[in-house]
JSON list of C-alpha atoms in Angstrom, two decimals:
[
{"chain": "A", "resi": 99, "resn": "UNK", "atom": "CA", "xyz": [-2.52, -6.94, -5.44]},
{"chain": "A", "resi": 100, "resn": "UNK", "atom": "CA", "xyz": [1.17, -6.64, -4.50]},
{"chain": "A", "resi": 101, "resn": "UNK", "atom": "CA", "xyz": [1.94, -10.04, -6.04]},
{"chain": "A", "resi": 102, "resn": "UNK", "atom": "CA", "xyz": [0.18, -9.04, -9.25]},
{"chain": "A", "resi": 103, "resn": "UNK", "atom": "CA", "xyz": [2.07, -5.72, -9.31]},
{"chain": "A", "resi": 104, "resn": "UNK", "atom": "CA", "xyz": [5.37, -7.60, -8.85]},
{"chain": "A", "resi": 105, "resn": "UNK", "atom": "CA", "xyz": [4.40, -9.80, -11.80]},
{"chain": "A", "resi": 106, "resn": "UNK", "atom": "CA", "xyz": [3.71, -6.74, -13.94]},
{"chain": "A", "resi": 107, "resn": "UNK", "atom": "CA", "xyz": [7.08, -5.29, -12.99]},
{"chain": "A", "resi": 108, "resn": "UNK", "atom": "CA", "xyz": [8.88, -8.49, -14.01]},
{"chain": "A", "resi": 109, "resn": "UNK", "atom": "CA", "xyz": [6.93, -8.61, -17.30]},
{"chain": "A", "resi": 110, "resn": "UNK", "atom": "CA", "xyz": [7.67, -4.98, -18.09]},
{"chain": "A", "resi": 111, "resn": "UNK", "atom": "CA", "xyz": [11.37, -5.40, -17.28]},
{"chain": "A", "resi": 112, "resn": "UNK", "atom": "CA", "xyz": [12.30, -8.98, -18.25]},
{"chain": "A", "resi": 113, "resn": "UNK", "atom": "CA", "xyz": [15.98, -8.30, -17.38]},
{"chain": "A", "resi": 114, "resn": "UNK", "atom": "CA", "xyz": [15.07, -7.15, -13.85]},
{"chain": "A", "resi": 115, "resn": "UNK", "atom": "CA", "xyz": [17.26, -9.82, -12.22]},
{"chain": "A", "resi": 116, "resn": "UNK", "atom": "CA", "xyz": [20.30, -8.27, -13.94]},
{"chain": "A", "resi": 117, "resn": "UNK", "atom": "CA", "xyz": [19.40, -4.64, -13.31]},
{"chain": "A", "resi": 118, "resn": "UNK", "atom": "CA", "xyz": [20.66, -1.95, -10.96]},
{"chain": "A", "resi": 119, "resn": "UNK", "atom": "CA", "xyz": [17.60, -0.36, -9.30]},
{"chain": "A", "resi": 120, "resn": "UNK", "atom": "CA", "xyz": [17.24, 2.68, -7.08]},
{"chain": "A", "resi": 121, "resn": "UNK", "atom": "CA", "xyz": [14.15, 2.49, -4.89]},
{"chain": "A", "resi": 122, "resn": "UNK", "atom": "CA", "xyz": [13.03, 5.94, -3.75]},
{"chain": "A", "resi": 123, "resn": "UNK", "atom": "CA", "xyz": [11.18, 5.62, -0.47]},
{"chain": "A", "resi": 124, "resn": "UNK", "atom": "CA", "xyz": [11.20, 1.83, -0.30]},
{"chain": "A", "resi": 125, "resn": "UNK", "atom": "CA", "xyz": [12.59, -0.84, 1.99]},
{"chain": "A", "resi": 126, "resn": "UNK", "atom": "CA", "xyz": [15.07, -3.68, 1.55]},
{"chain": "A", "resi": 127, "resn": "UNK", "atom": "CA", "xyz": [12.53, -6.11, 3.06]},
{"chain": "A", "resi": 128, "resn": "UNK", "atom": "CA", "xyz": [10.15, -5.49, 0.14]},
{"chain": "A", "resi": 129, "resn": "UNK", "atom": "CA", "xyz": [12.80, -6.71, -2.29]},
{"chain": "A", "resi": 130, "resn": "UNK", "atom": "CA", "xyz": [13.97, -9.60, -0.11]},
{"chain": "A", "resi": 131, "resn": "UNK", "atom": "CA", "xyz": [10.62, -11.32, -0.62]},
{"chain": "A", "resi": 132, "resn": "UNK", "atom": "CA", "xyz": [10.09, -10.29, -4.24]},
{"chain": "A", "resi": 133, "resn": "UNK", "atom": "CA", "xyz": [9.60, -13.06, -6.84]},
{"chain": "A", "resi": 134, "resn": "UNK", "atom": "CA", "xyz": [12.32, -11.43, -8.97]},
{"chain": "A", "resi": 135, "resn": "UNK", "atom": "CA", "xyz": [15.04, -9.47, -7.22]},
{"chain": "A", "resi": 136, "resn": "UNK", "atom": "CA", "xyz": [17.34, -7.07, -9.09]},
{"chain": "A", "resi": 137, "resn": "UNK", "atom": "CA", "xyz": [21.07, -7.65, -9.11]},
{"chain": "A", "resi": 138, "resn": "UNK", "atom": "CA", "xyz": [21.57, -4.51, -7.03]},
{"chain": "A", "resi": 139, "resn": "UNK", "atom": "CA", "xyz": [19.01, -2.41, -5.13]},
{"chain": "A", "resi": 140, "resn": "UNK", "atom": "CA", "xyz": [19.84, 1.00, -3.70]},
{"chain": "A", "resi": 141, "resn": "UNK", "atom": "CA", "xyz": [17.17, 2.08, -1.23]},
{"chain": "A", "resi": 142, "resn": "UNK", "atom": "CA", "xyz": [16.82, 5.74, -0.25]},
{"chain": "A", "resi": 143, "resn": "UNK", "atom": "CA", "xyz": [14.36, 6.52, 2.52]},
{"chain": "A", "resi": 144, "resn": "UNK", "atom": "CA", "xyz": [13.77, 9.20, 5.16]},
{"chain": "A", "resi": 145, "resn": "UNK", "atom": "CA", "xyz": [13.10, 6.41, 7.64]},
{"chain": "A", "resi": 146, "resn": "UNK", "atom": "CA", "xyz": [16.19, 4.54, 8.75]},
{"chain": "A", "resi": 147, "resn": "UNK", "atom": "CA", "xyz": [16.46, 0.86, 7.83]},
{"chain": "A", "resi": 148, "resn": "UNK", "atom": "CA", "xyz": [16.88, -1.52, 10.76]},
{"chain": "A", "resi": 149, "resn": "UNK", "atom": "CA", "xyz": [18.76, -4.78, 10.64]},
{"chain": "A", "resi": 150, "resn": "UNK", "atom": "CA", "xyz": [21.50, -6.09, 8.40]},
{"chain": "A", "resi": 151, "resn": "UNK", "atom": "CA", "xyz": [21.71, -5.01, 4.78]},
{"chain": "A", "resi": 152, "resn": "UNK", "atom": "CA", "xyz": [22.22, -7.95, 2.39]},
{"chain": "A", "resi": 153, "resn": "UNK", "atom": "CA", "xyz": [25.12, -7.96, -0.07]},
{"chain": "A", "resi": 154, "resn": "UNK", "atom": "CA", "xyz": [22.83, -7.22, -3.04]},
{"chain": "A", "resi": 155, "resn": "UNK", "atom": "CA", "xyz": [21.47, -4.04, -1.41]},
{"chain": "A", "resi": 156, "resn": "UNK", "atom": "CA", "xyz": [22.65, -0.57, -0.46]},
{"chain": "A", "resi": 157, "resn": "UNK", "atom": "CA", "xyz": [20.79, 1.76, 1.88]},
{"chain": "A", "resi": 158, "resn": "UNK", "atom": "CA", "xyz": [20.99, 5.52, 2.32]},
{"chain": "A", "resi": 159, "resn": "UNK", "atom": "CA", "xyz": [19.05, 7.71, 4.71]},
{"chain": "A", "resi": 160, "resn": "UNK", "atom": "CA", "xyz": [17.92, 10.60, 2.52]},
{"chain": "A", "resi": 161, "resn": "UNK", "atom": "CA", "xyz": [15.19, 12.70, 0.95]},
{"chain": "A", "resi": 162, "resn": "UNK", "atom": "CA", "xyz": [14.14, 11.46, -2.50]},
{"chain": "A", "resi": 163, "resn": "UNK", "atom": "CA", "xyz": [13.14, 15.04, -3.40]},
{"chain": "A", "resi": 164, "resn": "UNK", "atom": "CA", "xyz": [16.55, 16.42, -2.43]},
{"chain": "A", "resi": 165, "resn": "UNK", "atom": "CA", "xyz": [19.08, 13.70, -3.08]},
{"chain": "A", "resi": 166, "resn": "UNK", "atom": "CA", "xyz": [22.72, 14.28, -2.12]},
{"chain": "A", "resi": 167, "resn": "UNK", "atom": "CA", "xyz": [25.14, 14.85, -4.98]},
{"chain": "A", "resi": 168, "resn": "UNK", "atom": "CA", "xyz": [26.74, 11.44, -4.39]},
{"chain": "A", "resi": 169, "resn": "UNK", "atom": "CA", "xyz": [23.43, 9.81, -5.40]},
{"chain": "A", "resi": 170, "resn": "UNK", "atom": "CA", "xyz": [22.31, 12.41, -7.98]},
{"chain": "A", "resi": 171, "resn": "UNK", "atom": "CA", "xyz": [25.49, 11.82, -9.93]},
{"chain": "A", "resi": 172, "resn": "UNK", "atom": "CA", "xyz": [24.88, 8.09, -10.32]},
{"chain": "A", "resi": 173, "resn": "UNK", "atom": "CA", "xyz": [22.95, 6.23, -13.02]},
{"chain": "A", "resi": 174, "resn": "UNK", "atom": "CA", "xyz": [20.76, 3.17, -12.65]},
{"chain": "A", "resi": 175, "resn": "UNK", "atom": "CA", "xyz": [18.92, 0.84, -14.99]},
{"chain": "A", "resi": 176, "resn": "UNK", "atom": "CA", "xyz": [15.58, 1.53, -13.27]},
{"chain": "A", "resi": 177, "resn": "UNK", "atom": "CA", "xyz": [14.05, 3.96, -10.78]},
{"chain": "A", "resi": 178, "resn": "UNK", "atom": "CA", "xyz": [11.33, 2.35, -8.68]},
{"chain": "A", "resi": 179, "resn": "UNK", "atom": "CA", "xyz": [8.99, 4.15, -6.31]},
{"chain": "A", "resi": 180, "resn": "UNK", "atom": "CA", "xyz": [5.91, 2.61, -4.71]},
{"chain": "A", "resi": 181, "resn": "UNK", "atom": "CA", "xyz": [3.29, 4.70, -2.87]},
{"chain": "A", "resi": 182, "resn": "UNK", "atom": "CA", "xyz": [5.68, 7.58, -2.13]},
{"chain": "A", "resi": 183, "resn": "UNK", "atom": "CA", "xyz": [4.84, 10.53, -4.38]},
{"chain": "A", "resi": 184, "resn": "UNK", "atom": "CA", "xyz": [1.54, 11.15, -2.55]},
{"chain": "A", "resi": 185, "resn": "UNK", "atom": "CA", "xyz": [3.49, 11.67, 0.73]},
{"chain": "A", "resi": 186, "resn": "UNK", "atom": "CA", "xyz": [6.27, 14.06, -0.24]},
{"chain": "A", "resi": 187, "resn": "UNK", "atom": "CA", "xyz": [4.49, 17.33, 0.53]},
{"chain": "A", "resi": 188, "resn": "UNK", "atom": "CA", "xyz": [2.94, 19.33, -2.30]},
{"chain": "A", "resi": 189, "resn": "UNK", "atom": "CA", "xyz": [3.37, 20.08, -5.97]},
{"chain": "A", "resi": 190, "resn": "UNK", "atom": "CA", "xyz": [6.89, 21.52, -5.79]},
{"chain": "A", "resi": 191, "resn": "UNK", "atom": "CA", "xyz": [8.26, 18.47, -3.99]},
{"chain": "A", "resi": 192, "resn": "UNK", "atom": "CA", "xyz": [6.42, 16.10, -6.33]},
{"chain": "A", "resi": 193, "resn": "UNK", "atom": "CA", "xyz": [8.09, 17.93, -9.22]},
{"chain": "A", "resi": 194, "resn": "UNK", "atom": "CA", "xyz": [11.48, 17.45, -7.57]},
{"chain": "A", "resi": 195, "resn": "UNK", "atom": "CA", "xyz": [10.80, 13.74, -7.06]},
{"chain": "A", "resi": 196, "resn": "UNK", "atom": "CA", "xyz": [9.77, 13.39, -10.71]},
{"chain": "A", "resi": 197, "resn": "UNK", "atom": "CA", "xyz": [12.93, 15.25, -11.79]},
{"chain": "A", "resi": 198, "resn": "UNK", "atom": "CA", "xyz": [15.04, 12.81, -9.76]},
{"chain": "A", "resi": 199, "resn": "UNK", "atom": "CA", "xyz": [13.22, 9.87, -11.36]},
{"chain": "A", "resi": 200, "resn": "UNK", "atom": "CA", "xyz": [13.95, 11.22, -14.85]},
{"chain": "A", "resi": 201, "resn": "UNK", "atom": "CA", "xyz": [17.59, 12.05, -14.05]},
{"chain": "A", "resi": 202, "resn": "UNK", "atom": "CA", "xyz": [18.63, 8.77, -12.41]},
{"chain": "A", "resi": 203, "resn": "UNK", "atom": "CA", "xyz": [17.62, 6.32, -15.15]},
{"chain": "A", "resi": 204, "resn": "UNK", "atom": "CA", "xyz": [16.01, 6.04, -18.55]},
{"chain": "A", "resi": 205, "resn": "UNK", "atom": "CA", "xyz": [13.45, 3.57, -17.16]},
{"chain": "A", "resi": 206, "resn": "UNK", "atom": "CA", "xyz": [11.07, 3.97, -14.24]},
{"chain": "A", "resi": 207, "resn": "UNK", "atom": "CA", "xyz": [8.12, 2.47, -12.40]},
{"chain": "A", "resi": 208, "resn": "UNK", "atom": "CA", "xyz": [6.28, 4.95, -10.14]},
{"chain": "A", "resi": 209, "resn": "UNK", "atom": "CA", "xyz": [3.09, 3.77, -8.43]},
{"chain": "A", "resi": 210, "resn": "UNK", "atom": "CA", "xyz": [0.59, 5.81, -6.43]},
{"chain": "A", "resi": 211, "resn": "UNK", "atom": "CA", "xyz": [-2.94, 5.18, -5.11]},
{"chain": "A", "resi": 212, "resn": "UNK", "atom": "CA", "xyz": [-5.59, 6.79, -7.32]},
{"chain": "A", "resi": 213, "resn": "UNK", "atom": "CA", "xyz": [-7.42, 9.74, -5.79]},
{"chain": "A", "resi": 214, "resn": "UNK", "atom": "CA", "xyz": [-10.83, 8.74, -7.16]},
{"chain": "A", "resi": 215, "resn": "UNK", "atom": "CA", "xyz": [-10.91, 5.15, -5.94]},
{"chain": "A", "resi": 216, "resn": "UNK", "atom": "CA", "xyz": [-13.83, 5.22, -3.47]},
{"chain": "A", "resi": 217, "resn": "UNK", "atom": "CA", "xyz": [-11.81, 3.86, -0.52]},
{"chain": "A", "resi": 218, "resn": "UNK", "atom": "CA", "xyz": [-8.97, 5.98, 0.87]},
{"chain": "A", "resi": 219, "resn": "UNK", "atom": "CA", "xyz": [-6.16, 3.38, 1.09]},
{"chain": "A", "resi": 220, "resn": "UNK", "atom": "CA", "xyz": [-4.22, 4.65, 4.10]},
{"chain": "A", "resi": 221, "resn": "UNK", "atom": "CA", "xyz": [-7.19, 4.54, 6.45]},
{"chain": "A", "resi": 222, "resn": "UNK", "atom": "CA", "xyz": [-9.34, 2.08, 4.44]},
{"chain": "A", "resi": 223, "resn": "UNK", "atom": "CA", "xyz": [-12.14, 4.63, 4.79]},
{"chain": "A", "resi": 224, "resn": "UNK", "atom": "CA", "xyz": [-14.85, 5.30, 2.17]},
{"chain": "A", "resi": 225, "resn": "UNK", "atom": "CA", "xyz": [-14.58, 8.77, 0.60]},
{"chain": "A", "resi": 226, "resn": "UNK", "atom": "CA", "xyz": [-12.27, 10.11, 3.29]},
{"chain": "A", "resi": 227, "resn": "UNK", "atom": "CA", "xyz": [-10.01, 11.86, 0.75]},
{"chain": "A", "resi": 228, "resn": "UNK", "atom": "CA", "xyz": [-12.89, 14.12, -0.33]},
{"chain": "A", "resi": 229, "resn": "UNK", "atom": "CA", "xyz": [-13.66, 15.48, 3.15]},
{"chain": "A", "resi": 230, "resn": "UNK", "atom": "CA", "xyz": [-12.39, 18.74, 4.70]},
{"chain": "A", "resi": 231, "resn": "UNK", "atom": "CA", "xyz": [-9.20, 18.41, 6.76]},
{"chain": "A", "resi": 232, "resn": "UNK", "atom": "CA", "xyz": [-11.09, 18.63, 10.07]},
{"chain": "A", "resi": 233, "resn": "UNK", "atom": "CA", "xyz": [-13.37, 15.71, 9.14]},
{"chain": "A", "resi": 234, "resn": "UNK", "atom": "CA", "xyz": [-10.43, 13.68, 7.81]},
{"chain": "A", "resi": 235, "resn": "UNK", "atom": "CA", "xyz": [-8.61, 14.32, 11.09]},
{"chain": "A", "resi": 236, "resn": "UNK", "atom": "CA", "xyz": [-11.56, 13.03, 13.10]},
{"chain": "A", "resi": 237, "resn": "UNK", "atom": "CA", "xyz": [-11.73, 9.91, 10.92]},
{"chain": "A", "resi": 238, "resn": "UNK", "atom": "CA", "xyz": [-7.97, 9.38, 11.14]},
{"chain": "A", "resi": 239, "resn": "UNK", "atom": "CA", "xyz": [-8.18, 9.55, 14.93]},
{"chain": "A", "resi": 240, "resn": "UNK", "atom": "CA", "xyz": [-11.27, 7.33, 15.35]},
{"chain": "A", "resi": 241, "resn": "UNK", "atom": "CA", "xyz": [-11.65, 5.09, 12.30]},
{"chain": "A", "resi": 242, "resn": "UNK", "atom": "CA", "xyz": [-11.25, 1.45, 13.38]},
{"chain": "A", "resi": 243, "resn": "UNK", "atom": "CA", "xyz": [-9.50, 0.16, 10.22]},
{"chain": "A", "resi": 244, "resn": "UNK", "atom": "CA", "xyz": [-6.53, 2.55, 10.29]},
{"chain": "A", "resi": 245, "resn": "UNK", "atom": "CA", "xyz": [-3.13, 0.80, 10.06]},
{"chain": "A", "resi": 246, "resn": "UNK", "atom": "CA", "xyz": [-1.56, 2.78, 12.92]},
{"chain": "A", "resi": 247, "resn": "UNK", "atom": "CA", "xyz": [-3.69, 5.17, 14.90]},
{"chain": "A", "resi": 248, "resn": "UNK", "atom": "CA", "xyz": [-2.36, 8.54, 16.09]},
{"chain": "A", "resi": 249, "resn": "UNK", "atom": "CA", "xyz": [-2.22, 9.03, 19.85]},
{"chain": "A", "resi": 250, "resn": "UNK", "atom": "CA", "xyz": [-4.09, 12.32, 19.73]},
{"chain": "A", "resi": 251, "resn": "UNK", "atom": "CA", "xyz": [-5.89, 14.71, 17.39]},
{"chain": "A", "resi": 252, "resn": "UNK", "atom": "CA", "xyz": [-2.73, 16.69, 16.64]},
{"chain": "A", "resi": 253, "resn": "UNK", "atom": "CA", "xyz": [-1.00, 13.51, 15.48]},
{"chain": "A", "resi": 254, "resn": "UNK", "atom": "CA", "xyz": [-4.03, 12.58, 13.38]},
{"chain": "A", "resi": 255, "resn": "UNK", "atom": "CA", "xyz": [-3.97, 16.00, 11.69]},
{"chain": "A", "resi": 256, "resn": "UNK", "atom": "CA", "xyz": [-0.25, 15.60, 10.99]},
{"chain": "A", "resi": 257, "resn": "UNK", "atom": "CA", "xyz": [-0.93, 12.22, 9.34]},
{"chain": "A", "resi": 258, "resn": "UNK", "atom": "CA", "xyz": [-3.79, 13.62, 7.25]},
{"chain": "A", "resi": 259, "resn": "UNK", "atom": "CA", "xyz": [-1.77, 16.57, 5.98]},
{"chain": "A", "resi": 260, "resn": "UNK", "atom": "CA", "xyz": [1.01, 14.30, 4.72]},
{"chain": "A", "resi": 261, "resn": "UNK", "atom": "CA", "xyz": [-1.30, 12.44, 2.32]},
{"chain": "A", "resi": 262, "resn": "UNK", "atom": "CA", "xyz": [-2.25, 14.02, -1.01]},
{"chain": "A", "resi": 263, "resn": "UNK", "atom": "CA", "xyz": [-3.66, 11.45, -3.42]},
{"chain": "A", "resi": 264, "resn": "UNK", "atom": "CA", "xyz": [-3.05, 12.10, -7.13]},
{"chain": "A", "resi": 265, "resn": "UNK", "atom": "CA", "xyz": [-5.23, 11.79, -10.22]},
{"chain": "A", "resi": 266, "resn": "UNK", "atom": "CA", "xyz": [-4.40, 10.94, -13.85]},
{"chain": "A", "resi": 267, "resn": "UNK", "atom": "CA", "xyz": [-3.81, 14.54, -14.91]},
{"chain": "A", "resi": 268, "resn": "UNK", "atom": "CA", "xyz": [-1.21, 15.05, -12.19]},
{"chain": "A", "resi": 269, "resn": "UNK", "atom": "CA", "xyz": [0.60, 11.80, -12.97]},
{"chain": "A", "resi": 270, "resn": "UNK", "atom": "CA", "xyz": [0.65, 12.64, -16.70]},
{"chain": "A", "resi": 271, "resn": "UNK", "atom": "CA", "xyz": [2.10, 16.05, -15.84]},
{"chain": "A", "resi": 272, "resn": "UNK", "atom": "CA", "xyz": [4.92, 14.60, -13.72]},
{"chain": "A", "resi": 273, "resn": "UNK", "atom": "CA", "xyz": [5.61, 11.73, -16.14]},
{"chain": "A", "resi": 274, "resn": "UNK", "atom": "CA", "xyz": [4.65, 12.99, -19.62]},
{"chain": "A", "resi": 275, "resn": "UNK", "atom": "CA", "xyz": [6.65, 10.41, -21.57]},
{"chain": "A", "resi": 276, "resn": "UNK", "atom": "CA", "xyz": [5.46, 7.43, -19.54]},
{"chain": "A", "resi": 277, "resn": "UNK", "atom": "CA", "xyz": [2.74, 4.90, -20.11]},
{"chain": "A", "resi": 278, "resn": "UNK", "atom": "CA", "xyz": [0.11, 5.32, -17.40]},
{"chain": "A", "resi": 279, "resn": "UNK", "atom": "CA", "xyz": [-1.10, 1.92, -16.29]},
{"chain": "A", "resi": 280, "resn": "UNK", "atom": "CA", "xyz": [-4.24, 1.50, -14.17]},
{"chain": "A", "resi": 281, "resn": "UNK", "atom": "CA", "xyz": [-4.33, -1.13, -11.46]},
{"chain": "A", "resi": 282, "resn": "UNK", "atom": "CA", "xyz": [-7.95, -2.13, -10.98]},
{"chain": "A", "resi": 283, "resn": "UNK", "atom": "CA", "xyz": [-10.04, -3.60, -8.19]},
{"chain": "A", "resi": 284, "resn": "UNK", "atom": "CA", "xyz": [-13.68, -4.57, -8.81]},
{"chain": "A", "resi": 285, "resn": "UNK", "atom": "CA", "xyz": [-13.44, -2.81, -12.19]},
{"chain": "A", "resi": 286, "resn": "UNK", "atom": "CA", "xyz": [-12.39, 0.51, -10.64]},
{"chain": "A", "resi": 287, "resn": "UNK", "atom": "CA", "xyz": [-8.96, 2.12, -10.89]},
{"chain": "A", "resi": 288, "resn": "UNK", "atom": "CA", "xyz": [-7.27, 1.58, -7.53]},
{"chain": "A", "resi": 289, "resn": "UNK", "atom": "CA", "xyz": [-3.81, 2.90, -8.35]},
{"chain": "A", "resi": 290, "resn": "UNK", "atom": "CA", "xyz": [-1.83, 4.42, -11.20]},
{"chain": "A", "resi": 291, "resn": "UNK", "atom": "CA", "xyz": [1.63, 3.35, -12.36]},
{"chain": "A", "resi": 292, "resn": "UNK", "atom": "CA", "xyz": [3.81, 5.57, -14.54]},
{"chain": "A", "resi": 293, "resn": "UNK", "atom": "CA", "xyz": [6.03, 3.18, -16.52]},
{"chain": "A", "resi": 294, "resn": "UNK", "atom": "CA", "xyz": [8.84, 3.94, -18.92]},
{"chain": "A", "resi": 295, "resn": "UNK", "atom": "CA", "xyz": [11.06, 1.26, -20.37]},
{"chain": "A", "resi": 296, "resn": "UNK", "atom": "CA", "xyz": [14.19, 2.39, -22.19]}
]
């Protein structure tokens, strides 16, 4: 799926190799292995990047919903954000992320897992996103397919509360001038991508 998504990105932005891209919430390692790498990638993430930063990249520790002025005042060819908007913490912060996306470049690519895909993607659990928080917490703590299991119930609840999957209406609200592309698996929409090409 990631390889296909990378292909779509390169098709949508045929000049990607010559572009300046800001990646909100991403990692340099994701771009290092990409089939087409932009000329310059500026990664902004709340989690600190470990290891050396290649010459084609720039890394800042920061909040994509509250960017420092030094970043807000810059312009890029493309804003890219992959599976981040569902983790930022509520409607107000999603609005602020969307505002940053619109302000930093005329073009963007913002992907998020689709709320109504039957498998919750973070825990690979059927229907988990539709359960009450207490039941989701129990699943997050005990479900065998989880990527990284919390040590205790409090940690599981913390993980659960930081995930709010979005639907089409929400994505259209945050990105009204974008094309909304559906990424499908077995005929069902698995994720949504808001795309705008200048």
